[in-house]
Every structure is written in C-alpha cells, then in structure tokens.
Amino acid sequence: MKLYDLELSGNCYKVRLFCALNDIPLSIYAVDYMAGEHKTDAFWEINPLGQIPVLNDDGFIVRDSQAILIYLAQKYQLLSWWPQNAKSQGDVMQWLSYAANEIARGPNDARLHDLFGINLEVDSARIKALQCAEILDDHLSDKDWLVGDSPTIADIACFPYIALMHQGGVSGEQFEHVNRWMNAIKGLDRFISMPGIE
Amino acid sequence: MKLYDLELSGNCYKVRLFCALNDIPLSIYAVDYMAGEHKTDAFWEINPLGQIPVLNDDGFIVRDSQAILIYLAQKYQLLSWWPQNAKSQGDVMQWLSYAANEIARGPNDARLHDLFGINLEVDSARIKALQCAEILDDHLSDKDWLVGDSPTIADIACFPYIALMHQGGVSGEQFEHVNRWMNAIKGLDRFISMPGIE
C-alpha cells in the first residue's frame, strides 16, 4: 500500500497516524511538493485535484484524507474506529465534514498562509480557527472522544490541524478540553508525531 | 423525523431529495433564516455551528448534509446508495469531501455572495466553481454516476450546488457530461426539485 505523502501535510499525517496506530504497513512515497510534482500531468492522472494524500492499494486509488480513513477502517474492519451503526456513522461523519470544511478553512488555511506562503485572507482564517477550537472545546467538555467512548476516525481527522494551529499564528492554550483530548490521542499506543506536534 | 430546513439551501435540498427518492417521511420545520433564527441560543443548542440542515430523529440529532445522508442510508440499509464494501465507501467518501470542501468553496460560495449578499471573494469562488465542474465533467466522461453503476449519496451530495451554479454567476452549459449526469438525476423516480433547479 503506497501513500503519496508530504511530511509537513497534516492531511497526509492523518493517514500515517491511523496506519501506525493500527499496525497497517504503508510504503511512503514523498511527493516533491516544492518542485511542483503535484501539478504535473503524471500526478493529475492519479488525482485530478492535484492534492495529497493519495493512497494506491494494489491499483485501487483513493484521494482525500477522510476518504482514505474510511477506506482503511472498512477494509480492515476496524469497527471501533468506524462503527457500523447508523447513529455512530452519522456522528463520525459530521466531524469528518468538520475536518473537510471548517478546519480546512480555519487552522489549515492560516497555516498554509504562514508556513507555505499561500495567498489567502489570513485574518478571517484565524478567526475561523478560534471558532473551530471553541466548538470542539465545548463538545469535549464532558467527553473523552469526539464520538462514543473510544477513539474513532473522527478524532484522527480533526486532530492534526488543531494541534498545528500555532503554526498559523493562533494559540490554542486556553482550550483545556481540547488540550486534554489532544494529550489522550498522543497517549495512544503506537502514536507517531509529525513536525510541529510535540 | 424532523428536518430543520431552508427551502433555498442546497444543503437542505440534498436531504429532502434523498428522502423523496427513497420514500422516507420527513417533517419539515422551516428555520426563519432571514430573522436569524439559526443564530439564536435555542438553535445553537441543536447545532453549535449555527448551520442548517439539522435532522432530529426521535431525539437523535445530526447536523451536516453529508452526515445526514450517511445516517439515513445506513439506518434504512439503502445499500445501493451507501455500499458497504471498502472500495465503494472510499470512492463515495471522496465525493462527500468534495461536496464539503471544493463545492462549498466554489459554486456554493459564489451563490452565497450573489443570492444572500454574503461578503466573500466572489471572483476566486467563481474560478473554483468552474474548476469543480471541470473535474466532475472529466470524471463523468465515461460514467453515468460518480461511483459504480447506480446513483449513490455521492451524486446527491454533489448535485445541488452544481445545478445551482448559475445563481452564483457561473454558467455550466459547456460541461456536457455534467449536464447528462444532472439530467439522469432529474429523471430518477420521485425526483423533486427546488427553486433555481428547473
């Protein structure tokens, strides 16, 4: 199983982390992002969106970090990570959309601006980042995990860009429940980190 | 089953359309969006994101149109709409993320600007809208449906804001495969429309 990867991408890290936690072997192919490899015809054949991560599992290609998490959890029947009952799937999915939309427009965009020099409205992204963290903090005020009593792919999808928020110029120090939750993720067996996450 | 709804919202329409196609009874509660009901404390109790749609199924509350689609398909075991094998779930999920991210930032944002007067960078949203439609058009060039041989929740999630693109000042006339696909959706038994979709 080959992951088209960038070490500094929080989206790629979601996949690396999930595979590490579940002992899923992964062959890492480092996309030369700085040289623009993701904008070449060869890469667009793999993912017309020109984005990483992309997973190639023996010829089956799937893009988008949230989709890769569902694919892997379903393939390996990791049912605590991707429960099969309707209510849990609805609950998990609303946080996957949160990762794909609100977190992407908030902490992820602010970091893209500061770390990669992407031209975007960084003030607005920083406000959204704080709102994102606040909503998570409220949600986690009486919970250990985003959905149910154990970690799911919802936690994996939301964790990286919240943990990397400081690289977009936004401090998350005041969000005590979010910090407790992040420490619980960091305390999971076989947890791996990425640059920017201590 | 109660849907917190806005008639002009393409996200709410995804839920109404899916329920209509599958004969799922739905009680519609029209949120008074213009009066700001979605910004009241009472609404924030239901959805701290202050967004519609929200579904209340006998006390179980789920927000986000993509999450509601998965919840309903899984609850009623509509397995052609939400297949259970890993590859299909990965394929469907990448288009649900596409709806939550790329389509939201493209045709949805452009329409929010033009129709609801939301302050955002409309030129950039229109460019993204065209890119969105182009990627869909390429994907659909040799396919009837986004995933597999029959409609899935991926089609329902991506259809509304592509069909409403003209309300954000972007014409989709030139995308012949997208137009064929939209006509196929409109041709489904029990299809219902919304204002702006002919």
Short mmCIF file of C-alpha atoms in Angstrom, two decimals:
data_model
loop_
_atom_site.label_atom_id
_atom_site.label_comp_id
_atom_site.label_asym_id
_atom_site.label_seq_id
_atom_site.Cartn_x
_atom_site.Cartn_y
_atom_site.Cartn_z
CA MET A 1 0.00 0.00 0.00
CA LYS A 2 1.61 3.21 -1.24
CA LEU A 3 0.91 6.65 0.23
CA TYR A 4 1.68 9.72 -1.87
CA ASP A 5 2.86 11.79 1.03
CA LEU A 6 4.24 15.11 2.22
CA GLU A 7 5.83 15.08 5.66
CA LEU A 8 4.57 18.57 6.52
CA SER A 9 0.96 17.93 5.45
CA GLY A 10 -1.49 17.41 8.30
CA ASN A 11 -3.79 15.62 5.88
CA CYS A 12 -1.08 13.09 4.99
CA TYR A 13 -0.24 12.77 8.68
CA LYS A 14 -3.85 11.63 9.39
CA VAL A 15 -3.18 8.58 7.23
CA ARG A 16 0.30 7.91 8.61
CA LEU A 17 -1.02 8.20 12.18
CA PHE A 18 -4.02 5.93 11.60
CA CYS A 19 -1.83 3.29 9.97
CA ALA A 20 0.73 3.47 12.79
CA LEU A 21 -1.98 3.12 15.47
CA ASN A 22 -3.38 0.06 13.69
CA ASP A 23 -0.13 -1.58 12.51
CA ILE A 24 -1.10 -1.16 8.86
CA PRO A 25 2.04 -1.35 6.70
CA LEU A 26 2.49 1.67 4.46
CA SER A 27 5.05 2.42 1.80
CA ILE A 28 5.71 6.16 1.78
CA TYR A 29 6.34 7.96 -1.50
CA ALA A 30 7.44 11.53 -0.79
CA VAL A 31 5.87 13.84 -3.38
CA ASP A 32 8.27 16.63 -4.33
CA TYR A 33 5.84 19.39 -3.40
CA MET A 34 8.37 22.23 -3.56
CA ALA A 35 9.25 21.23 -7.15
CA GLY A 36 5.53 21.15 -8.01
CA GLU A 37 5.30 17.40 -8.62
CA HIS A 38 1.60 17.55 -7.57
CA LYS A 39 0.97 19.84 -10.54
CA THR A 40 2.44 17.51 -13.17
CA ASP A 41 0.40 15.53 -15.69
CA ALA A 42 1.66 12.30 -14.15
CA PHE A 43 0.27 13.28 -10.74
CA TRP A 44 -3.00 14.60 -12.17
CA GLU A 45 -3.54 11.15 -13.65
CA ILE A 46 -3.56 9.86 -10.08
CA ASN A 47 -5.51 12.75 -8.56
CA PRO A 48 -7.11 15.37 -10.82
CA LEU A 49 -7.49 17.64 -7.79
CA GLY A 50 -3.69 17.88 -7.56
CA GLN A 51 -3.82 17.22 -3.82
CA ILE A 52 -2.12 14.88 -1.42
CA PRO A 53 -2.57 12.44 0.24
CA VAL A 54 -3.45 9.77 -2.29
CA LEU A 55 -3.45 6.08 -1.46
CA ASN A 56 -2.68 3.38 -4.02
CA ASP A 57 -3.69 -0.02 -2.70
CA ASP A 58 -2.66 -2.53 -5.34
CA GLY A 59 -4.06 -0.34 -8.12
CA PHE A 60 -7.11 0.96 -6.25
CA ILE A 61 -6.60 4.69 -5.91
CA VAL A 62 -8.37 6.85 -3.35
CA ARG A 63 -7.74 10.53 -2.62
CA ASP A 64 -8.76 12.75 0.30
CA SER A 65 -7.65 12.03 3.85
CA GLN A 66 -11.17 11.45 5.19
CA ALA A 67 -11.96 9.01 2.39
CA ILE A 68 -8.71 7.14 2.98
CA LEU A 69 -9.55 6.79 6.69
CA ILE A 70 -12.97 5.30 5.89
CA TYR A 71 -11.46 3.02 3.24
CA LEU A 72 -8.80 1.64 5.59
CA ALA A 73 -11.15 1.25 8.56
CA GLN A 74 -13.71 -0.57 6.41
CA LYS A 75 -11.12 -2.70 4.63
CA TYR A 76 -9.50 -3.91 7.84
CA GLN A 77 -12.86 -3.97 9.68
CA LEU A 78 -11.56 -1.69 12.42
CA LEU A 79 -15.08 -1.31 13.74
CA SER A 80 -14.28 0.64 16.88
CA TRP A 81 -12.68 3.29 14.65
CA TRP A 82 -15.57 3.27 12.14
CA PRO A 83 -18.66 1.89 13.87
CA GLN A 84 -21.29 0.29 11.70
CA ASN A 85 -24.49 1.52 13.32
CA ALA A 86 -26.28 4.45 11.71
CA LYS A 87 -26.11 6.87 14.64
CA SER A 88 -22.38 6.43 15.13
CA GLN A 89 -21.71 6.78 11.38
CA GLY A 90 -23.77 9.98 11.35
CA ASP A 91 -21.89 11.30 14.38
CA VAL A 92 -18.48 10.40 12.96
CA MET A 93 -19.37 11.79 9.55
CA GLN A 94 -20.34 15.21 10.91
CA TRP A 95 -16.79 15.53 12.28
CA LEU A 96 -15.27 14.30 9.00
CA SER A 97 -17.17 17.10 7.26
CA TYR A 98 -15.96 19.45 10.00
CA ALA A 99 -12.40 18.46 9.11
CA ALA A 100 -13.03 18.84 5.35
CA ASN A 101 -14.79 22.20 5.69
CA GLU A 102 -14.46 24.22 8.92
CA ILE A 103 -10.99 23.00 9.95
CA ALA A 104 -9.75 23.32 6.36
CA ARG A 105 -10.95 26.93 6.17
CA GLY A 106 -9.72 27.80 9.68
CA PRO A 107 -6.49 26.44 11.17
CA ASN A 108 -5.41 24.70 7.97
CA ASP A 109 -5.74 27.86 5.84
CA ALA A 110 -3.99 30.04 8.46
CA ARG A 111 -1.07 27.59 8.49
CA LEU A 112 -0.97 27.40 4.67
CA HIS A 113 -0.56 31.18 4.68
CA ASP A 114 2.12 31.35 7.38
CA LEU A 115 4.10 28.21 6.59
CA PHE A 116 3.74 27.83 2.82
CA GLY A 117 3.16 31.46 1.78
CA ILE A 118 -0.24 30.74 0.20
CA ASN A 119 -2.10 33.96 -0.63
CA LEU A 120 -5.40 33.98 1.27
CA GLU A 121 -7.34 36.05 3.83
CA VAL A 122 -5.38 35.04 6.89
CA ASP A 123 -7.27 37.22 9.40
CA SER A 124 -10.52 35.52 8.51
CA ALA A 125 -8.85 32.10 8.65
CA ARG A 126 -7.51 32.84 12.15
CA ILE A 127 -10.96 33.87 13.40
CA LYS A 128 -12.39 30.66 11.97
CA ALA A 129 -9.56 28.68 13.61
CA LEU A 130 -10.52 30.03 17.03
CA GLN A 131 -14.20 29.30 16.40
CA CYS A 132 -13.27 25.75 15.35
CA ALA A 133 -11.31 25.14 18.53
CA GLU A 134 -14.06 26.67 20.68
CA ILE A 135 -16.76 24.42 19.22
CA LEU A 136 -14.52 21.39 19.76
CA ASP A 137 -13.76 22.54 23.31
CA ASP A 138 -17.46 22.85 24.16
CA HIS A 139 -18.17 19.46 22.63
CA LEU A 140 -15.33 17.80 24.56
CA SER A 141 -16.21 19.44 27.89
CA ASP A 142 -17.94 16.24 29.04
CA LYS A 143 -16.37 13.71 26.68
CA ASP A 144 -13.04 11.95 26.21
CA TRP A 145 -13.51 11.38 22.47
CA LEU A 146 -15.49 13.12 19.74
CA VAL A 147 -17.88 10.18 19.28
CA GLY A 148 -18.63 7.44 21.80
CA ASP A 149 -16.28 6.05 24.42
CA SER A 150 -13.21 5.28 22.36
CA PRO A 151 -11.22 6.93 19.57
CA THR A 152 -12.70 6.91 16.07
CA ILE A 153 -11.55 8.21 12.70
CA ALA A 154 -13.33 11.46 13.68
CA ASP A 155 -10.60 12.11 16.25
CA ILE A 156 -7.88 11.31 13.71
CA ALA A 157 -9.45 13.62 11.11
CA CYS A 158 -9.79 16.60 13.46
CA PHE A 159 -6.59 16.27 15.48
CA PRO A 160 -3.72 17.35 13.18
CA TYR A 161 -4.69 20.89 12.19
CA ILE A 162 -5.92 21.69 15.70
CA ALA A 163 -2.57 20.50 17.06
CA LEU A 164 -0.77 22.54 14.36
CA MET A 165 -2.87 25.70 14.91
CA HIS A 166 0.09 27.56 16.43
CA GLN A 167 1.86 27.35 13.04
CA GLY A 168 -0.92 29.57 11.65
CA GLY A 169 -0.38 32.20 14.33
CA VAL A 170 -3.22 31.04 16.58
CA SER A 171 -2.68 29.86 20.14
CA GLY A 172 -4.90 27.09 21.48
CA GLU A 173 -3.61 27.24 25.05
CA GLN A 174 -6.92 28.34 26.56
CA PHE A 175 -8.89 25.36 25.26
CA GLU A 176 -8.45 22.99 28.18
CA HIS A 177 -10.75 20.23 26.96
CA VAL A 178 -9.18 20.27 23.51
CA ASN A 179 -5.75 20.02 25.13
CA ARG A 180 -6.82 17.09 27.31
CA TRP A 181 -8.22 15.38 24.21
CA MET A 182 -5.02 16.01 22.23
CA ASN A 183 -2.98 14.55 25.09
CA ALA A 184 -5.20 11.46 25.09
CA ILE A 185 -4.50 11.00 21.38
CA LYS A 186 -0.78 11.47 21.97
CA GLY A 187 -1.02 8.83 24.70
CA LEU A 188 -2.42 6.13 22.40
CA ASP A 189 -0.25 3.04 21.87
CA ARG A 190 1.98 3.37 18.78
CA PHE A 191 1.22 7.10 18.42
CA ILE A 192 3.55 8.83 15.98
CA SER A 193 4.12 12.55 15.63
CA MET A 194 4.95 14.97 12.80
CA PRO A 195 6.98 18.19 12.66
CA GLY A 196 5.15 20.89 14.65
CA ILE A 197 3.41 18.46 17.00
CA GLU A 198 5.47 17.93 20.14
CA MET B 1 -38.21 12.68 11.67
CA LYS B 2 -37.86 16.45 11.70
CA LEU B 3 -35.67 18.41 9.30
CA TYR B 4 -34.59 21.92 10.25
CA ASP B 5 -34.82 23.27 6.77
CA LEU B 6 -34.43 26.28 4.50
CA GLU B 7 -36.10 25.98 1.12
CA LEU B 8 -33.33 27.92 -0.68
CA SER B 9 -30.48 25.90 0.84
CA GLY B 10 -28.89 23.37 -1.48
CA ASN B 11 -27.60 21.51 1.57
CA CYS B 12 -31.12 21.12 2.95
CA TYR B 13 -32.31 20.12 -0.50
CA LYS B 14 -29.86 17.19 -0.51
CA VAL B 15 -31.79 15.73 2.44
CA ARG B 16 -35.24 16.50 1.03
CA LEU B 17 -34.26 14.97 -2.32
CA PHE B 18 -32.77 11.82 -0.80
CA CYS B 19 -35.85 11.30 1.37
CA ALA B 20 -38.18 11.85 -1.58
CA LEU B 21 -36.28 9.37 -3.76
CA ASN B 22 -36.46 6.74 -1.03
CA ASP B 23 -39.95 7.42 0.33
CA ILE B 24 -38.64 8.41 3.74
CA PRO B 25 -41.23 10.51 5.57
CA LEU B 26 -39.90 13.86 6.70
CA SER B 27 -41.49 16.58 8.77
CA ILE B 28 -40.17 19.94 7.56
CA TYR B 29 -39.51 22.74 10.05
CA ALA B 30 -38.72 25.95 8.17
CA VAL B 31 -35.98 27.83 10.04
CA ASP B 32 -36.56 31.58 9.85
CA TYR B 33 -33.16 32.27 8.35
CA MET B 34 -33.87 35.88 7.41
CA ALA B 35 -34.82 36.64 11.01
CA GLY B 36 -31.59 34.98 12.16
CA GLU B 37 -33.21 32.04 13.95
CA HIS B 38 -30.08 29.96 13.22
CA LYS B 39 -28.11 32.42 15.38
CA THR B 40 -30.32 32.11 18.46
CA ASP B 41 -29.34 30.26 21.64
CA ALA B 42 -32.19 27.81 21.08
CA PHE B 43 -30.80 26.86 17.67
CA TRP B 44 -27.20 26.70 18.89
CA GLU B 45 -28.35 24.11 21.43
CA ILE B 46 -29.28 21.96 18.44
CA ASN B 47 -26.29 22.83 16.27
CA PRO B 48 -23.40 24.84 17.75
CA LEU B 49 -22.21 25.53 14.19
CA GLY B 50 -25.36 27.58 13.57
CA GLN B 51 -25.91 25.81 10.25
CA ILE B 52 -28.76 24.04 8.57
CA PRO B 53 -29.75 21.32 7.80
CA VAL B 54 -30.12 19.51 11.10
CA LEU B 55 -32.05 16.27 11.46
CA ASN B 56 -33.85 15.30 14.66
CA ASP B 57 -34.81 11.63 14.55
CA ASP B 58 -36.72 10.94 17.75
CA GLY B 59 -34.17 12.86 19.81
CA PHE B 60 -31.06 11.80 17.89
CA ILE B 61 -29.66 14.96 16.36
CA VAL B 62 -27.27 15.02 13.43
CA ARG B 63 -26.03 18.07 11.54
CA ASP B 64 -24.27 18.43 8.17
CA SER B 65 -25.90 17.31 4.95
CA GLN B 66 -23.29 14.66 4.17
CA ALA B 67 -23.59 13.17 7.66
CA ILE B 68 -27.38 13.11 7.38
CA LEU B 69 -27.16 11.25 4.06
CA ILE B 70 -24.90 8.58 5.57
CA TYR B 71 -27.11 8.33 8.66
CA LEU B 72 -30.30 7.83 6.64
CA ALA B 73 -28.75 5.41 4.15
CA GLN B 74 -27.27 3.32 6.96
CA LYS B 75 -30.43 3.46 9.10
CA TYR B 76 -32.69 2.28 6.29
CA GLN B 77 -29.99 -0.01 4.85
CA LEU B 78 -30.20 1.63 1.44
CA LEU B 79 -27.11 -0.25 0.39
CA SER B 80 -27.08 0.74 -3.26
CA TRP B 81 -26.92 4.38 -2.11
CA TRP B 82 -24.23 3.68 0.52
CA PRO B 83 -22.44 0.48 -0.44
CA GLN B 84 -20.78 -1.47 2.36
CA ASN B 85 -17.57 -2.58 0.71
CA ALA B 86 -14.40 -0.64 1.49
CA LYS B 87 -13.58 0.48 -2.05
CA SER B 88 -17.05 1.86 -2.70
CA GLN B 89 -17.12 3.65 0.65
CA GLY B 90 -13.74 5.21 -0.11
CA ASP B 91 -14.95 6.26 -3.56
CA VAL B 92 -18.22 7.70 -2.23
CA MET B 93 -16.45 9.45 0.64
CA GLN B 94 -14.01 11.27 -1.63
CA TRP B 95 -17.03 12.89 -3.32
CA LEU B 96 -18.66 13.70 0.02
CA SER B 97 -15.47 15.54 0.96
CA TYR B 98 -15.56 17.18 -2.47
CA ALA B 99 -19.05 18.46 -1.62
CA ALA B 100 -17.97 19.62 1.87
CA ASN B 101 -14.81 21.34 0.66
CA GLU B 102 -14.35 22.12 -3.06
CA ILE B 103 -18.03 22.57 -3.96
CA ALA B 104 -18.63 24.58 -0.77
CA ARG B 105 -15.76 26.93 -1.61
CA GLY B 106 -16.69 27.15 -5.29
CA PRO B 107 -20.28 27.23 -6.57
CA ASN B 108 -21.80 27.37 -3.09
CA ASP B 109 -19.74 30.41 -2.02
CA ALA B 110 -20.38 32.22 -5.33
CA ARG B 111 -24.12 31.71 -4.86
CA LEU B 112 -23.97 32.80 -1.20
CA HIS B 113 -22.42 36.05 -2.42
CA ASP B 114 -24.87 36.69 -5.25
CA LEU B 115 -28.10 35.41 -3.69
CA PHE B 116 -27.63 36.09 0.04
CA GLY B 117 -25.22 39.04 -0.06
CA ILE B 118 -22.53 37.26 1.94
CA ASN B 119 -19.23 39.15 1.89
CA LEU B 120 -16.55 36.92 0.37
CA GLU B 121 -14.06 36.82 -2.52
CA VAL B 122 -16.51 36.04 -5.28
CA ASP B 123 -14.01 36.07 -8.18
CA SER B 124 -11.99 33.35 -6.52
CA ALA B 125 -15.18 31.37 -5.75
CA ARG B 126 -16.26 31.56 -9.40
CA ILE B 127 -12.89 30.27 -10.60
CA LYS B 128 -13.15 27.40 -8.12
CA ALA B 129 -16.72 26.72 -9.31
CA LEU B 130 -15.52 26.26 -12.88
CA GLN B 131 -12.66 24.02 -11.73
CA CYS B 132 -15.16 21.95 -9.73
CA ALA B 133 -17.42 21.46 -12.72
CA GLU B 134 -14.48 20.64 -14.97
CA ILE B 135 -13.17 17.92 -12.65
CA LEU B 136 -16.66 16.43 -12.44
CA ASP B 137 -17.03 16.64 -16.21
CA ASP B 138 -13.78 14.76 -16.78
CA HIS B 139 -14.74 12.15 -14.22
CA LEU B 140 -18.18 11.65 -15.78
CA SER B 141 -16.90 11.50 -19.35
CA ASP B 142 -17.11 7.68 -19.31
CA LYS B 143 -19.54 7.15 -16.44
CA ASP B 144 -23.25 7.56 -15.74
CA TRP B 145 -22.82 8.04 -11.96
CA LEU B 146 -20.00 9.30 -9.75
CA VAL B 147 -19.39 5.86 -8.19
CA GLY B 148 -20.34 2.50 -9.67
CA ASP B 149 -23.28 1.73 -11.92
CA SER B 150 -26.14 3.30 -9.99
CA PRO B 151 -26.78 6.50 -8.03
CA THR B 152 -25.20 6.83 -4.59
CA ILE B 153 -25.24 9.51 -1.90
CA ALA B 154 -22.16 10.92 -3.68
CA ASP B 155 -24.42 12.02 -6.56
CA ILE B 156 -26.94 13.54 -4.14
CA ALA B 157 -24.20 15.43 -2.27
CA CYS B 158 -22.60 16.92 -5.38
CA PHE B 159 -25.69 17.64 -7.49
CA PRO B 160 -27.42 20.68 -5.88
CA TYR B 161 -24.71 23.34 -5.96
CA ILE B 162 -23.56 22.28 -9.41
CA ALA B 163 -27.15 22.58 -10.64
CA LEU B 164 -27.42 25.97 -8.88
CA MET B 165 -24.09 27.27 -10.20
CA HIS B 166 -25.83 29.79 -12.47
CA GLN B 167 -27.14 31.57 -9.34
CA GLY B 168 -23.52 32.39 -8.49
CA GLY B 169 -22.92 33.94 -11.89
CA VAL B 170 -21.23 30.89 -13.42
CA SER B 171 -22.61 29.10 -16.47
CA GLY B 172 -22.21 25.35 -16.69
CA GLU B 173 -23.55 24.99 -20.22
CA GLN B 174 -20.28 23.77 -21.69
CA PHE B 175 -19.97 20.76 -19.36
CA GLU B 176 -21.79 18.17 -21.42
CA HIS B 177 -21.09 15.16 -19.22
CA VAL B 178 -22.15 17.06 -16.11
CA ASN B 179 -25.36 18.08 -17.86
CA ARG B 180 -26.08 14.50 -18.92
CA TRP B 181 -25.48 13.38 -15.31
CA MET B 182 -27.76 16.11 -13.92
CA ASN B 183 -30.48 15.08 -16.36
CA ALA B 184 -30.14 11.48 -15.20
CA ILE B 185 -30.65 12.59 -11.60
CA LYS B 186 -33.66 14.67 -12.64
CA GLY B 187 -35.02 11.57 -14.37
CA LEU B 188 -34.99 9.40 -11.24
CA ASP B 189 -38.35 8.18 -9.95
CA ARG B 190 -39.85 10.51 -7.35
CA PHE B 191 -37.27 13.26 -8.08
CA ILE B 192 -38.20 16.60 -6.53
CA SER B 193 -36.77 19.99 -7.41
CA MET B 194 -36.04 23.24 -5.54
CA PRO B 195 -36.14 26.91 -6.60
CA GLY B 196 -33.37 27.54 -9.13
CA ILE B 197 -33.30 23.96 -10.47
CA GLU B 198 -35.59 23.60 -13.45
#
